[in-house]
CSV table of C-alpha atoms in Angstrom, one decimal:
chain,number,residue,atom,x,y,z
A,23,UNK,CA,-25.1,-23.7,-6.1
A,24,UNK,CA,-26.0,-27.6,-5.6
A,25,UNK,CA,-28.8,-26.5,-3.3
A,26,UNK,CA,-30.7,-24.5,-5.4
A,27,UNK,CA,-34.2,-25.1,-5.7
A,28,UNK,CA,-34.0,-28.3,-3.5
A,29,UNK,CA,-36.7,-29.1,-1.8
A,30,UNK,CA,-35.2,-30.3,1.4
A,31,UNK,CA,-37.3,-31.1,4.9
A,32,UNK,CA,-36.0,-30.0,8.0
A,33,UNK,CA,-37.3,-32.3,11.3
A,34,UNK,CA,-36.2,-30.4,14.2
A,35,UNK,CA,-37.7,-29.5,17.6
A,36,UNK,CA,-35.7,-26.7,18.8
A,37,UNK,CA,-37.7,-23.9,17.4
A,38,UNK,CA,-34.1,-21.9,17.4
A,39,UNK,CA,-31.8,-24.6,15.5
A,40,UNK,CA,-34.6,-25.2,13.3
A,41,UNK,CA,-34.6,-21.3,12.5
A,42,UNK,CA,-31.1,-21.5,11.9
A,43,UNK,CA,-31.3,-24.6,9.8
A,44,UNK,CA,-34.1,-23.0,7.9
A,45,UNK,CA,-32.3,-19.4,7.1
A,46,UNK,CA,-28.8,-21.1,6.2
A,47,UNK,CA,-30.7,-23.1,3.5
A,48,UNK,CA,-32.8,-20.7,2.0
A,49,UNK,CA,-29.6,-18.4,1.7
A,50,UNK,CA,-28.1,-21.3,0.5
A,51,UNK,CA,-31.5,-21.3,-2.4
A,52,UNK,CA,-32.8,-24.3,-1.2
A,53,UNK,CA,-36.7,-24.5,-1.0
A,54,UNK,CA,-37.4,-25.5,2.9
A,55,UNK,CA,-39.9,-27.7,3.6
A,56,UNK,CA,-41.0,-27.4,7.5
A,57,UNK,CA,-39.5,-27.6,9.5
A,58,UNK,CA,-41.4,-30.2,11.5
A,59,UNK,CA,-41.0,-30.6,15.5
A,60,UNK,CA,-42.6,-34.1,15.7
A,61,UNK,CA,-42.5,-37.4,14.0
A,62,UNK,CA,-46.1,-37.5,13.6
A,63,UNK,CA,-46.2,-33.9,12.0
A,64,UNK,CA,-43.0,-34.9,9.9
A,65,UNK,CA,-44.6,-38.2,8.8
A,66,UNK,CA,-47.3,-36.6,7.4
A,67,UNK,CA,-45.7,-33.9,5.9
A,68,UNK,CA,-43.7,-36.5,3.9
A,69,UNK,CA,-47.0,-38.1,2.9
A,70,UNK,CA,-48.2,-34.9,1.6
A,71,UNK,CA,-44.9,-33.5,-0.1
A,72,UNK,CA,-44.8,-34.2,-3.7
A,73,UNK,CA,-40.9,-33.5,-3.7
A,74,UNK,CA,-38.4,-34.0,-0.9
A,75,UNK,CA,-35.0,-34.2,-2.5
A,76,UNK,CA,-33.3,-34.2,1.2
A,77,UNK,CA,-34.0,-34.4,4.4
A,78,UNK,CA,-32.2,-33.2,7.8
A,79,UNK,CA,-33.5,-35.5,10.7
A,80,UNK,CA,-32.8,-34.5,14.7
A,81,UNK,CA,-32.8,-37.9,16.3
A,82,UNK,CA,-34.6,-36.8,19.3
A,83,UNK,CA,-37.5,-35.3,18.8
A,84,UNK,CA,-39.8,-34.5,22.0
A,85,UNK,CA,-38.3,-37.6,23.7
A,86,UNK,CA,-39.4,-39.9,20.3
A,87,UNK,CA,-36.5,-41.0,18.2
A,88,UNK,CA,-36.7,-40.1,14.3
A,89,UNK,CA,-36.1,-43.5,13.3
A,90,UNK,CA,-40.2,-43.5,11.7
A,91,UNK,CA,-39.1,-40.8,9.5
A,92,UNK,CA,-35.8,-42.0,8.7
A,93,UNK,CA,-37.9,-45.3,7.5
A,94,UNK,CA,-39.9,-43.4,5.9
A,95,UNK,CA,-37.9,-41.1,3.7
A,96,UNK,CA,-35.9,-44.3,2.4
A,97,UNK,CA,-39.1,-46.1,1.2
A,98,UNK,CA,-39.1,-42.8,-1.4
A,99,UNK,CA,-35.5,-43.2,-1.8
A,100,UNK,CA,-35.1,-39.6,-0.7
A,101,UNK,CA,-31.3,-39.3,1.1
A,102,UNK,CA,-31.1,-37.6,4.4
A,103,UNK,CA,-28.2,-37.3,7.5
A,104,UNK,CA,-29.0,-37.1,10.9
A,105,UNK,CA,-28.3,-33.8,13.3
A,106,UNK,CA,-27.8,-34.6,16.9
A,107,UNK,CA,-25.9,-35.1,20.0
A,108,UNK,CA,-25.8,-38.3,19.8
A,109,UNK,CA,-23.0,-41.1,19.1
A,110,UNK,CA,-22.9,-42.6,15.9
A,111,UNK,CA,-23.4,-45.7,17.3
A,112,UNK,CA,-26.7,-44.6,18.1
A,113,UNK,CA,-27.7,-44.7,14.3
A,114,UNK,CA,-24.8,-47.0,12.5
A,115,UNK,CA,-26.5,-50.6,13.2
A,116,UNK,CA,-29.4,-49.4,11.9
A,117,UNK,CA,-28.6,-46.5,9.4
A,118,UNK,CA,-25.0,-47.9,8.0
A,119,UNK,CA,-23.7,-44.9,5.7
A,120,UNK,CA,-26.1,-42.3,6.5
A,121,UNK,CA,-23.8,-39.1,7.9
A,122,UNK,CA,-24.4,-37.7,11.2
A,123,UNK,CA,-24.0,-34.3,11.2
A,124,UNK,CA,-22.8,-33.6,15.8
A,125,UNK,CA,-24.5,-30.7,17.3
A,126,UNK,CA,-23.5,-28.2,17.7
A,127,UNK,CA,-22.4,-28.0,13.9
A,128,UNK,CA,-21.7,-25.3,11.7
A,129,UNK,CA,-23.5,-23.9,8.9
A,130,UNK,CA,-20.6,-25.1,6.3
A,131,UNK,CA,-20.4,-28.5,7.5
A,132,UNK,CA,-24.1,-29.1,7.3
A,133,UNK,CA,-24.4,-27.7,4.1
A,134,UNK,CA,-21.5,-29.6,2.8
A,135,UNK,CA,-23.3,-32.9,4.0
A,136,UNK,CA,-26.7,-31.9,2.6
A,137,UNK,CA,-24.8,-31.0,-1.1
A,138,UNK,CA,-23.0,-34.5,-0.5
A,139,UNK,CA,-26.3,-35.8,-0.4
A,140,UNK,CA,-28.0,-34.3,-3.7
A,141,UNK,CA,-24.7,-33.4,-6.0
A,142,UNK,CA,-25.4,-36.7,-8.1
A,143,UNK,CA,-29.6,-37.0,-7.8
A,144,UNK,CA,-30.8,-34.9,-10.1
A,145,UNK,CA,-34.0,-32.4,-8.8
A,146,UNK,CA,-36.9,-34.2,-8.4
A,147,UNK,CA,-40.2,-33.9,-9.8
A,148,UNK,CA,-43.4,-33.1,-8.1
């Protein structure tokens, strides 16, 4: 199970998705960190975390765009994908190769993504 014990942050602000999200990757094994509903409440959350291996980012959240947190997880070198509704385009200038995972998606496609993401970093350290 590539998920296993990864620590892996969940920014969301639909309390239901974010449920979702949250049970599919704990019975998945992974360790979920949040989820968050805010970029200030995520930013600081990624201050405090020791170990984020991955990170699912909505793009919208409460009318702010993610792209702080987004910043912010690739000054730790920690991978993450986008979930939205949005058009790549929305993201490709500024993310290039960072996956967008289209709302609605399914459980297996987001957890494919996520294992995408960690299958060759090894667990980090906290």
């Amino acid at each position: 199970m590539p998920l296993h014990h990864r620590h892996i942050l969940v920014v969301e602000d639909e309390y239901m998705l974010a449920y979702d999200v949250q049970a599919d990757l704990e019975a998945a094994g992974a360790v979920v960190i949040g989820p968050e509903p805010s970029v200030p409440q995520a930013l600081s959350r990624i201050a405090l975390e020791a170990r984020i291996d991955a990170a699912v980012l909505d793009v919208d959240l409460r009318g702010e765009m993610a792209f702080p947190v987004a910043d912010a997880l690739a000054v730790r070198h920690i991978p993450f994908l986008f979930a939205s509704g949005y058009d790549h385009r929305m993201i490709g200038d500024r993310y290039p190769g960072i996956d967008l995972c289209h709302k609605p998606f399914s459980k297996r496609v987001l957890l494919d993504l996520l294992t995408r993401l960690v299958q060759d970093a090894p667990p980090r350290r906290g």
